[in-house]
Coordinates of N, CA and C in Angstrom, one line a residue:
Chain Z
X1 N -1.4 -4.8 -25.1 CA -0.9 -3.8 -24.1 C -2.0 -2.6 -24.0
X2 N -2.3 -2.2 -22.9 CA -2.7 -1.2 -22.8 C -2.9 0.4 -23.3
X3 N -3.6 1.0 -23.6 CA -3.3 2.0 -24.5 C -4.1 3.0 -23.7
X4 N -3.8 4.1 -23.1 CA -5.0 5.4 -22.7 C -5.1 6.6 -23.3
X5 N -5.9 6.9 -23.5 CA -6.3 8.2 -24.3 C -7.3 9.4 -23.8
X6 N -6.8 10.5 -23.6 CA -7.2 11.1 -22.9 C -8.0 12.4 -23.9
X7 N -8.8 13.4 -23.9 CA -9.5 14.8 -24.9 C -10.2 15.3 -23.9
X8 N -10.6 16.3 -24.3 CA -9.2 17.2 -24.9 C -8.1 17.0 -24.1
X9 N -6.9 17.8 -24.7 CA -5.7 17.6 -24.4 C -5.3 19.2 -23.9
X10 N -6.1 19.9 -24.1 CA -6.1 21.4 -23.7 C -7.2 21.7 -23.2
X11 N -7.8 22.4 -22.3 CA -9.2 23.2 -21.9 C -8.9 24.3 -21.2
X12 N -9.7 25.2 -22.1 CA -9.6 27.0 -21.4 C -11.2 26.7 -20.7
X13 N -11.0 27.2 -19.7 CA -12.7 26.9 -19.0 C -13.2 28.4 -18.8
X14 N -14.1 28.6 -18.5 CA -14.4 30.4 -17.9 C -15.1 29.8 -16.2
X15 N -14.7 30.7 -15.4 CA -15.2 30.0 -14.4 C -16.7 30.2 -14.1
X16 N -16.9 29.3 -13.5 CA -18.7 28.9 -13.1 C -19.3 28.0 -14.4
X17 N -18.3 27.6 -15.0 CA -19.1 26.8 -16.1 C -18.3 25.2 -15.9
X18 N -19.3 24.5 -16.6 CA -18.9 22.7 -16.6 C -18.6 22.4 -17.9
X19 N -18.0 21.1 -17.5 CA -17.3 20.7 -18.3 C -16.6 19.4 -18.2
X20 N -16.5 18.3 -18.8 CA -15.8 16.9 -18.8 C -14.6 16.5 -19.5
X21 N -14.0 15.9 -19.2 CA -12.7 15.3 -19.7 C -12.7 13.8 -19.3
X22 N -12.5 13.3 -21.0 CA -12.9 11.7 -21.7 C -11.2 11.3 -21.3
X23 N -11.4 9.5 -20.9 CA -10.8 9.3 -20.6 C -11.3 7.6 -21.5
X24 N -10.5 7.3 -22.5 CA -10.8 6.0 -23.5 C -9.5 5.1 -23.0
X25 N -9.9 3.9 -22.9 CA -8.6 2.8 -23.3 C -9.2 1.5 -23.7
X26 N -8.1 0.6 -23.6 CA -7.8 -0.1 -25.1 C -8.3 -1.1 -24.7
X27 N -8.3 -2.0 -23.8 CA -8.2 -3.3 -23.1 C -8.8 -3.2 -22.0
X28 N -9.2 -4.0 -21.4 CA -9.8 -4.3 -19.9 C -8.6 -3.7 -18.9
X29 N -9.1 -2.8 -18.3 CA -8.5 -2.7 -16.8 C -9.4 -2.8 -15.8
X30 N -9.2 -3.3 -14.6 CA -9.2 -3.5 -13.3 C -10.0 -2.2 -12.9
X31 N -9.5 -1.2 -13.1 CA -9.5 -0.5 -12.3 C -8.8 1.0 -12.8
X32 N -9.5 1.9 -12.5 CA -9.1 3.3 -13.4 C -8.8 4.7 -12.2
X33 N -7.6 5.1 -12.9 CA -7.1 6.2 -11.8 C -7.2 7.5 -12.2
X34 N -7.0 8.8 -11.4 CA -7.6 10.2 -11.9 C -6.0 10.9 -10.6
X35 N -5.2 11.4 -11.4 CA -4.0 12.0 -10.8 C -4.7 13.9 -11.4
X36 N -4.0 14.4 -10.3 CA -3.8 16.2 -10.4 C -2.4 16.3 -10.2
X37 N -1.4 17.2 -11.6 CA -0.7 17.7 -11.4 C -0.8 19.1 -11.5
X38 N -0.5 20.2 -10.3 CA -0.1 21.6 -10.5 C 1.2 21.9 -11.1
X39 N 1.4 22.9 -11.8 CA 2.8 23.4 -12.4 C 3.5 22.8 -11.9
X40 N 4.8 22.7 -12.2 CA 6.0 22.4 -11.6 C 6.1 21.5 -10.7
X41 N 5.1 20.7 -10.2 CA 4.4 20.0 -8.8 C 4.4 18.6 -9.3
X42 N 4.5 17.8 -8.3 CA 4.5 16.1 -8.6 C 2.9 15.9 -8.9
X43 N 2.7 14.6 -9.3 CA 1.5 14.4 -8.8 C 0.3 13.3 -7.9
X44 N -0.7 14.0 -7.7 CA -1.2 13.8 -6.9 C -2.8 13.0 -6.8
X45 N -2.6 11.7 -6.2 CA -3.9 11.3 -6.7 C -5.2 11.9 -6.0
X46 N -6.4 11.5 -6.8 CA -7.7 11.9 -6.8 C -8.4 11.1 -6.8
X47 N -9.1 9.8 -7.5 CA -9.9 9.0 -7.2 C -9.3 7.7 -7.5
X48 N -9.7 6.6 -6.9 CA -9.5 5.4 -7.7 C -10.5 4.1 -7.9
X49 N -11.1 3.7 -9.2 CA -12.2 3.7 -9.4 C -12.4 2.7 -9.7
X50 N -13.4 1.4 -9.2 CA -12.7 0.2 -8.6 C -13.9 -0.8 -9.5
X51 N -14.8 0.0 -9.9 CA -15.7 -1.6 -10.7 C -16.4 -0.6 -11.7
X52 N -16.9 -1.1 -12.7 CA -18.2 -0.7 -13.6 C -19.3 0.3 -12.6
X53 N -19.4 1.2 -13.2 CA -20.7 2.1 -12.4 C -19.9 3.3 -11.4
X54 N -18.7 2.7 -11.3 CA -18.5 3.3 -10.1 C -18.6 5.1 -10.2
X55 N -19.1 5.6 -8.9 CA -18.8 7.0 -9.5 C -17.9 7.5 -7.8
X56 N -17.3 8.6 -8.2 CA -16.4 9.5 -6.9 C -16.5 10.8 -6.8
X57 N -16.7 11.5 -6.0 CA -16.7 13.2 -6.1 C -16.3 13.3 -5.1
X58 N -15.4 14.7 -5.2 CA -14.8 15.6 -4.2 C -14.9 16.9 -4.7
X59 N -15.6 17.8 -4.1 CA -16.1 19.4 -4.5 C -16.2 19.3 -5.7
X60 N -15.6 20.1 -6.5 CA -16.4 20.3 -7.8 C -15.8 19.6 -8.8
X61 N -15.4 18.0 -8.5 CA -14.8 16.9 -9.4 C -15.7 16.1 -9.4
X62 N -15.8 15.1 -10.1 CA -16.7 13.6 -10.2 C -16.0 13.0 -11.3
X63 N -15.8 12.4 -11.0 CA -15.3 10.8 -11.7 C -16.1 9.4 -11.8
X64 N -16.2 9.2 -12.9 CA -17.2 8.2 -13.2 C -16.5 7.1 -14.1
X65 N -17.0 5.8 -14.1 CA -16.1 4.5 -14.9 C -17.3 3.7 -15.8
X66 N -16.6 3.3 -16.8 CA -18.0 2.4 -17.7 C -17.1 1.4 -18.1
X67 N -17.2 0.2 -17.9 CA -16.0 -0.7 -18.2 C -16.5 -1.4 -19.4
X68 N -18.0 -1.2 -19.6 CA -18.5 -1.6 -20.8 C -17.9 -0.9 -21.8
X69 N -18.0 0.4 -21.9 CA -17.4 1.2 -23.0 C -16.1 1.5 -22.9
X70 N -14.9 1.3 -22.1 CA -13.6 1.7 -21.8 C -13.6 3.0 -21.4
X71 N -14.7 3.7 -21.1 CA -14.4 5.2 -20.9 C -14.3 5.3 -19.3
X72 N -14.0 6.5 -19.0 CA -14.1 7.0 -17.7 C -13.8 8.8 -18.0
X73 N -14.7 9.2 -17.3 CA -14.8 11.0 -17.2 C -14.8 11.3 -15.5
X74 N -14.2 12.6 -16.2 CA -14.0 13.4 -14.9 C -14.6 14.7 -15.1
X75 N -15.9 15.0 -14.8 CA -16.6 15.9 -15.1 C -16.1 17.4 -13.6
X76 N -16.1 18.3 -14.5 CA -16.1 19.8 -13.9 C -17.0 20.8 -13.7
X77 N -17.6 20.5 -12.0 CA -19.1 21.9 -12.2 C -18.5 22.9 -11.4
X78 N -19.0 24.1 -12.3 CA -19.0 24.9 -12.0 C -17.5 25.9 -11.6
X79 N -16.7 25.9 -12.5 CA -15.2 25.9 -12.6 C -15.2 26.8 -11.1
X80 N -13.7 27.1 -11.1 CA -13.0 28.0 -10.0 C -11.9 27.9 -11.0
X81 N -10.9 28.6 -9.8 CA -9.5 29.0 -10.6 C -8.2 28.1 -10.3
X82 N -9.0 27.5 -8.8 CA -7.9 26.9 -8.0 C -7.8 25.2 -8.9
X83 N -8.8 24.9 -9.8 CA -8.7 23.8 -10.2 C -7.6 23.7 -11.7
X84 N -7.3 25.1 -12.0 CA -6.1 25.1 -12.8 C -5.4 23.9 -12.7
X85 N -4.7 23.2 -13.7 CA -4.1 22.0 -13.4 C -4.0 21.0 -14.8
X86 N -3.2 20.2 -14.8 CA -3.4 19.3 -15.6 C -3.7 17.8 -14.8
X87 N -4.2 17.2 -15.6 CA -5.2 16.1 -15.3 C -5.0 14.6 -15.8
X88 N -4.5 13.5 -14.9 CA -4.4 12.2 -15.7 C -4.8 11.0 -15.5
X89 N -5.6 10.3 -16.6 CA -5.9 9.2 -15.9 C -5.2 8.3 -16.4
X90 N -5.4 7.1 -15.8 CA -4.4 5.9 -16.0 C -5.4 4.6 -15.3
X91 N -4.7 3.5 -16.1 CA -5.1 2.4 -15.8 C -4.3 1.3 -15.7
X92 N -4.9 -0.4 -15.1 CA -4.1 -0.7 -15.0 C -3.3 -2.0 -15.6
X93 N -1.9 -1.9 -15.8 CA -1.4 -2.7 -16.6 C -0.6 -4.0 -16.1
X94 N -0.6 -5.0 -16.8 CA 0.5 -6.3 -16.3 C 1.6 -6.1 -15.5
X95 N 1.3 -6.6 -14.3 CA 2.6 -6.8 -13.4 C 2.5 -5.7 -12.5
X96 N 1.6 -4.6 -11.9 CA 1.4 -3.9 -11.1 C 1.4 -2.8 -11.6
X97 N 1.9 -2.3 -13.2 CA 2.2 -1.0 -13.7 C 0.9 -0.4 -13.8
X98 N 0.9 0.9 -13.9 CA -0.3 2.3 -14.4 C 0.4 2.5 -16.1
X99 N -0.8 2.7 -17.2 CA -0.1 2.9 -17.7 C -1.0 4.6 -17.8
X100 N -0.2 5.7 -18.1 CA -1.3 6.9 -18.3 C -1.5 7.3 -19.7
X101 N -2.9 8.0 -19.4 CA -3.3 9.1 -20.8 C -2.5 10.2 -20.9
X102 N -2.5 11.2 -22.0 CA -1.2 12.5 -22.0 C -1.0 13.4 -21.0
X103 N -2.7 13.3 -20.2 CA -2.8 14.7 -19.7 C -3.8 15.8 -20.2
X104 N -4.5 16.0 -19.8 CA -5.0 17.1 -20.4 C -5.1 18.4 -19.1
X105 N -4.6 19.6 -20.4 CA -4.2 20.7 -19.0 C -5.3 21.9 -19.3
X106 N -5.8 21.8 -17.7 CA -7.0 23.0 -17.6 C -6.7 23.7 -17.1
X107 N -7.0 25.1 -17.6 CA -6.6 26.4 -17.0 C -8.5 27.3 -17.4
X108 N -8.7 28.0 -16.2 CA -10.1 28.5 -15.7 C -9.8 29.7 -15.4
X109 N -11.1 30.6 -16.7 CA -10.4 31.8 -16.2 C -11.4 31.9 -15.8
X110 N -11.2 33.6 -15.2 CA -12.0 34.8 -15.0 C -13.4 35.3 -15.8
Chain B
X1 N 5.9 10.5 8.4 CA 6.4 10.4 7.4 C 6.6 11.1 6.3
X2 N 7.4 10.8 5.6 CA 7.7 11.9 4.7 C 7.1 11.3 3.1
X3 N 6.8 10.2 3.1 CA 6.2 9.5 2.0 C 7.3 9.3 1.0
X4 N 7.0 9.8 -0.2 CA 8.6 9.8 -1.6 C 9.3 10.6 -1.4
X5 N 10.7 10.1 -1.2 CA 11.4 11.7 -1.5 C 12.7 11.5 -2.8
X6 N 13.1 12.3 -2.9 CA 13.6 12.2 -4.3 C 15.2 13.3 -4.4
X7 N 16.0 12.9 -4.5 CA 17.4 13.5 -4.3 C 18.6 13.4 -5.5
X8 N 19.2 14.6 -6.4 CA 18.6 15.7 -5.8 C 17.3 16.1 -6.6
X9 N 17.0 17.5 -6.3 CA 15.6 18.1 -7.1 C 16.1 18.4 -8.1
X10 N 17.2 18.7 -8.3 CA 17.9 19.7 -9.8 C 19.4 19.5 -9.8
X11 N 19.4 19.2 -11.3 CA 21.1 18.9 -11.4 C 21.0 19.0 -13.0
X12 N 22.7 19.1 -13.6 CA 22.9 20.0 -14.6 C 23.9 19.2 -15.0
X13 N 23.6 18.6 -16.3 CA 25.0 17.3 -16.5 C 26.1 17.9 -18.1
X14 N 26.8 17.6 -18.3 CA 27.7 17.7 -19.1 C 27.5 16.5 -20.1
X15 N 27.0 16.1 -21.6 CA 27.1 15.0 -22.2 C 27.8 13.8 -21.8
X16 N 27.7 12.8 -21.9 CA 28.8 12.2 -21.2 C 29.2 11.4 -19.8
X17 N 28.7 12.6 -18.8 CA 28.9 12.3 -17.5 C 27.9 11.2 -16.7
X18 N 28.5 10.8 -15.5 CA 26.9 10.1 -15.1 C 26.3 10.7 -14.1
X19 N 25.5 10.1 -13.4 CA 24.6 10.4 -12.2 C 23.6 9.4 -11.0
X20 N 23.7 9.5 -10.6 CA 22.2 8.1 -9.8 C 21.8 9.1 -8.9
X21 N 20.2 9.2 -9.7 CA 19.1 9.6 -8.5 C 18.6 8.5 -7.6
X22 N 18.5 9.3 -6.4 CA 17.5 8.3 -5.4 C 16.4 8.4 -4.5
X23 N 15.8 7.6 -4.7 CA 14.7 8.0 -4.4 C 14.1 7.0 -3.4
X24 N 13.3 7.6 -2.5 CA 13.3 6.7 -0.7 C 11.9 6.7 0.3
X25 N 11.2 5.5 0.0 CA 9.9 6.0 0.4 C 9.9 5.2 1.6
X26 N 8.9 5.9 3.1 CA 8.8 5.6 3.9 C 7.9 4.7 4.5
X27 N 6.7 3.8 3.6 CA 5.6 3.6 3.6 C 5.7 1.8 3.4
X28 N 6.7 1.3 3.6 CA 6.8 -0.2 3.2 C 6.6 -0.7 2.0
X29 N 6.0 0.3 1.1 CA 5.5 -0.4 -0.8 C 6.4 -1.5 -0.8
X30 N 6.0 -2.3 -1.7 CA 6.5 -3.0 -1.9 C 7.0 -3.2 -3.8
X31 N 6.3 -1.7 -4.6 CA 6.5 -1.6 -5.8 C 6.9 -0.3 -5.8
X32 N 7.8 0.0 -6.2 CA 8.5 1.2 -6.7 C 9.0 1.5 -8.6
X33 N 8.8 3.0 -8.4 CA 8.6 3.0 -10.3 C 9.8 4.3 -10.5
X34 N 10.4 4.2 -11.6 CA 11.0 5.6 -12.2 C 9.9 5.9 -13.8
X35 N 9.5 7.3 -13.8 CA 9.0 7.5 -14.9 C 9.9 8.7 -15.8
X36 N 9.7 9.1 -16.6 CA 10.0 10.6 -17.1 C 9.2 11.3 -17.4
X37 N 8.8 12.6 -17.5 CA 8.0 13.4 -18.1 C 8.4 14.0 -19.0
X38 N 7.9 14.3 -20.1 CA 8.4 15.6 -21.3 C 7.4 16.1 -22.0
X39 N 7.2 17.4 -22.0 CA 6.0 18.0 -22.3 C 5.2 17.3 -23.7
X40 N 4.5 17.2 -23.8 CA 3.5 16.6 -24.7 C 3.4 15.1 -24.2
X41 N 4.3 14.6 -23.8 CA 4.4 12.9 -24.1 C 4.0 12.2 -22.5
X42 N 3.0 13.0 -21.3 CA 2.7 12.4 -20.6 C 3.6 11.9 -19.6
X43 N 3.3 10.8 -18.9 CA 4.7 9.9 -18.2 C 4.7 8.5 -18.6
X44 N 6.0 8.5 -19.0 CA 6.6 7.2 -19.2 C 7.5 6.3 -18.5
X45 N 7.0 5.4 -18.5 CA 7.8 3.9 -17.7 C 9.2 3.3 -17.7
X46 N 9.9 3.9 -16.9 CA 11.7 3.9 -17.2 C 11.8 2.4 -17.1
X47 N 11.9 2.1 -15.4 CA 11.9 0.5 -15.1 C 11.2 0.5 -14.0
X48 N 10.8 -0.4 -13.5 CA 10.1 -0.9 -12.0 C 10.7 -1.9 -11.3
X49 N 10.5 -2.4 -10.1 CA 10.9 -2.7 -9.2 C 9.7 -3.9 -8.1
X50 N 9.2 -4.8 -8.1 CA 7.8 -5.5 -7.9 C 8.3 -6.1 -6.2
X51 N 9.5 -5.9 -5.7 CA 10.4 -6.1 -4.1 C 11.7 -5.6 -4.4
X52 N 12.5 -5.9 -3.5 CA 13.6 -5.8 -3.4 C 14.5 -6.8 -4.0
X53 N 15.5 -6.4 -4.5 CA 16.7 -7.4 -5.5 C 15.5 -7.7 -6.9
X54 N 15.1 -6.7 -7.3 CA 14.2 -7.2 -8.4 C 13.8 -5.8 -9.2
X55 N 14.2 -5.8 -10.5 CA 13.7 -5.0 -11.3 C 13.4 -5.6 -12.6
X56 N 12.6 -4.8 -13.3 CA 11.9 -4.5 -14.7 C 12.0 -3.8 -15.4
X57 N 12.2 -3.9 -16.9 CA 12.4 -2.8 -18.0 C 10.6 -2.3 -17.8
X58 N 10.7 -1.2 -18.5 CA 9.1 0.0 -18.6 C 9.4 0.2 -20.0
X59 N 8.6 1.2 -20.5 CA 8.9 1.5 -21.9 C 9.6 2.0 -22.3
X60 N 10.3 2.9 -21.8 CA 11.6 3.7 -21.9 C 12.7 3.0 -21.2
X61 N 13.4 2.1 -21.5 CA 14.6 1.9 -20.2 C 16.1 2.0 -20.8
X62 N 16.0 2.5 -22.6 CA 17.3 2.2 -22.8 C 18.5 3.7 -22.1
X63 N 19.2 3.3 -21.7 CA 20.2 4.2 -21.4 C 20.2 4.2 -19.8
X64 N 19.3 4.3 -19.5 CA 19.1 3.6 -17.6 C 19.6 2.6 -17.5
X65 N 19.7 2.6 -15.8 CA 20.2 1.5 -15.4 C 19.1 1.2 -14.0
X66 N 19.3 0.6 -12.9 CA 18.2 0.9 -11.5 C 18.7 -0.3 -10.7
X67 N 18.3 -0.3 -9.4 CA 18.9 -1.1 -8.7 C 18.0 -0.8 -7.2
X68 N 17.7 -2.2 -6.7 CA 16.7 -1.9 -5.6 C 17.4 -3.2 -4.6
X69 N 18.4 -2.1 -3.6 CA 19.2 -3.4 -2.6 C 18.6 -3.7 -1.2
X70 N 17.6 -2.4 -1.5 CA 16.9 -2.5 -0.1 C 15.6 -1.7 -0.3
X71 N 14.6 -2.5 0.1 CA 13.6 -2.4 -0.2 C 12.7 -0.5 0.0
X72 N 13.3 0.2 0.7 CA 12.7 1.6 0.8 C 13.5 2.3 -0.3
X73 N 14.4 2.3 -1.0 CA 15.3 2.7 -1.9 C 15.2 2.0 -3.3
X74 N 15.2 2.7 -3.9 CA 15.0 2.4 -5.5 C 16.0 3.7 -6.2
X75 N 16.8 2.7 -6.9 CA 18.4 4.2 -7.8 C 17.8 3.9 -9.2
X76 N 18.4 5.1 -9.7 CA 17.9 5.5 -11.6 C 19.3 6.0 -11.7
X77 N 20.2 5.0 -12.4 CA 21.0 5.2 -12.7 C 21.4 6.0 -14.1
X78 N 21.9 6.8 -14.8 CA 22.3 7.2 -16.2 C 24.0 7.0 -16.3
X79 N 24.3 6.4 -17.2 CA 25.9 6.1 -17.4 C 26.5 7.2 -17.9
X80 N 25.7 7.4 -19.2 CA 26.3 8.5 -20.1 C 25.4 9.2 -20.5
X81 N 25.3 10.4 -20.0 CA 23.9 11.2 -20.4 C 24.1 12.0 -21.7
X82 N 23.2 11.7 -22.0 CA 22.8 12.2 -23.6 C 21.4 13.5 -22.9
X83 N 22.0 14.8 -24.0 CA 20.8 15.8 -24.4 C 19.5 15.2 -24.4
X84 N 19.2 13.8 -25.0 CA 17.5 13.4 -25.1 C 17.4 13.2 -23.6
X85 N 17.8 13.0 -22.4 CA 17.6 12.4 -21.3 C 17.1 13.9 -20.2
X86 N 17.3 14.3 -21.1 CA 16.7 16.3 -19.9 C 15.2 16.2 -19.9
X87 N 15.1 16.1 -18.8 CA 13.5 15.2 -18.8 C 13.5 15.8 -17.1
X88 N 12.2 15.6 -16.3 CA 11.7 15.5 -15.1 C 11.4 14.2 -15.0
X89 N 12.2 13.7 -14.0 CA 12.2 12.2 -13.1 C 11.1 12.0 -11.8
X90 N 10.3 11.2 -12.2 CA 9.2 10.9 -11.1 C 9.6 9.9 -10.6
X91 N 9.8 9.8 -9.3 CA 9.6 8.1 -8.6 C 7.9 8.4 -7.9
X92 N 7.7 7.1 -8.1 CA 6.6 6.4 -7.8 C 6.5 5.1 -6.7
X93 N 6.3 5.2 -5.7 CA 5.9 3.5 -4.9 C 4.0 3.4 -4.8
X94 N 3.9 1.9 -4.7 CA 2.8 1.3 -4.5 C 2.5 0.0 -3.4
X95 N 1.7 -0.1 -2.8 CA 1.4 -1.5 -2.8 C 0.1 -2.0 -3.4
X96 N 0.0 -3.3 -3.2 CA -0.7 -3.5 -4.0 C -2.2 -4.6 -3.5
X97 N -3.2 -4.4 -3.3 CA -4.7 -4.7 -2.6 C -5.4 -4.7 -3.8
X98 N -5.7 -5.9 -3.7 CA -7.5 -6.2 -4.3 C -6.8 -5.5 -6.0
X99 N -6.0 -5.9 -6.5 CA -5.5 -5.1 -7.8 C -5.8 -3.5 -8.2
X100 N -5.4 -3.3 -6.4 CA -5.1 -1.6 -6.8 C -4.1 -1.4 -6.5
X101 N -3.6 -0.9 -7.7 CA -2.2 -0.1 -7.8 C -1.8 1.3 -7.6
X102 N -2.7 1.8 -6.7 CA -2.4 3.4 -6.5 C -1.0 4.1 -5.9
X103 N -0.5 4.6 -7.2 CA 1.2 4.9 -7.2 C 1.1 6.7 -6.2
X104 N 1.8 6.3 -5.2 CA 2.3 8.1 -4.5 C 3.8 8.3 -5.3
X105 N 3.6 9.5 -5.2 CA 4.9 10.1 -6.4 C 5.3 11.1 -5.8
X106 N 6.9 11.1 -5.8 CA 8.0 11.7 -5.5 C 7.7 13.2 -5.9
X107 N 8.3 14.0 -5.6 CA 8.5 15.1 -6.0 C 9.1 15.8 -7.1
X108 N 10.5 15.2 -7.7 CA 10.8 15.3 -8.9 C 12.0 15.6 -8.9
X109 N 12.7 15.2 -10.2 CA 14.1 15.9 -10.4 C 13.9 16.4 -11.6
X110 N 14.1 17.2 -11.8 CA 14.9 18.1 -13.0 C 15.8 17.9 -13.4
X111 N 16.2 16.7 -14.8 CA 18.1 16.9 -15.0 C 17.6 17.8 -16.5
X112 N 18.8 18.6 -16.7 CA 19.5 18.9 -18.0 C 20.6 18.4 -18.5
X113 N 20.7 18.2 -19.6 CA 22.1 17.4 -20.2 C 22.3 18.2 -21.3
X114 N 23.8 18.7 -21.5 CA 24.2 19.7 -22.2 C 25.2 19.5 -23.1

């Protein structure tokens, strides 16, 4: 079964600076996902990342996949504030399911 | 469209009591999901649904129930709510291409169980 692991699991960022969030699992997936949840907010996807090498960016996100090594990152340049949020990737499991990592929640200050 | 929607947003149970959330997507999926959230522990896999008249246990399914009679509707049933079940309720639908499973997600319920 699938297992995802996500680190950190907290990040205080200061803004204008970079920064990545590791994204490890256990088994072969297909294919690797990157959701944004805001507070109290459902969530909302961001990339989906479809073979080895693959990479994705939208403003100051990038997501990248290595199917060799099970990883995938979602690197952070140059913070802001509005990207406050927690963060999840997931992958994919038997029978159509996602299974996800914990989350890891970024907050960017001043 | 209105994509997932999720009914209601917040409700407040008495141990014991029951409830069925429902949740109603506009988009044809043909896979529909209930998860829970609880701080530290991510989202977890209540049951799924892969068409209509067809469900699946997830990793969490004891104490639920679910039922998919028509394929834009997917119910998360609770019989007898127990205090552990105060959680936020995600529905999730998908279809499914080239083995991508990219899930849109509901808005959310909030139950408490007291």
């Amino acid at each position: 079964e699938l297992k995802v692991e996500q680190n950190p699991l907290f990040l205080s960022m200061q803004e204008g600076k970079n920064y990545t969030i590791y994204c490890n699992y256990s088994t072969t997936s297909d294919r690797l996902y990157w959701y944004r949840q805001d507070p109290g907010k459902s969530l909302e996807s961001l990339f989906v990342l479809l073979s080895n090498g693959a990479v994705k960016q939208e403003g100051r996100l990038m997501a990248s996949l290595d199917t060799k090594a099970r990883l995938s990152t979602l690197h952070i340049t140059a913070a802001v504030h509005d990207l406050s949020a927690t963060y999840f990737c997931a992958g994919n499991d038997q029978g159509g399911k996602l299974i996800f990592g914990q989350g890891t929640e970024l907050s960017v200050k001043p | 469209n209105a994509g997932v929607t999720q009914t209601p947003k917040f409700r407040v149970l008495k141990t014991g009591q029951s409830m069925t959330l429902l949740c109603a997507q506009d988009m044809n999926h043909e896979y529909m999901y209930w998860y829970r959230q609880d701080p530290g522990m991510g989202l977890r896999l209540i049951h799924y649904s892969v068409g209509e008249g067809t469900t699946a246990k997830g990793e969490v399914p004891d104490g639920y129930n679910v039922s998919r009679l028509k394929k834009q509707n997917f119910l998360l049933g609770l019989e007898s709510a127990a205090p552990s079940q105060t959680s936020v309720y995600f529905c999730a639908s998908s279809f499914i291409r080239v083995l991508i499973y990219e899930q849109y997600f509901g808005p959310g319920t909030r139950l408490t169980v007291t």
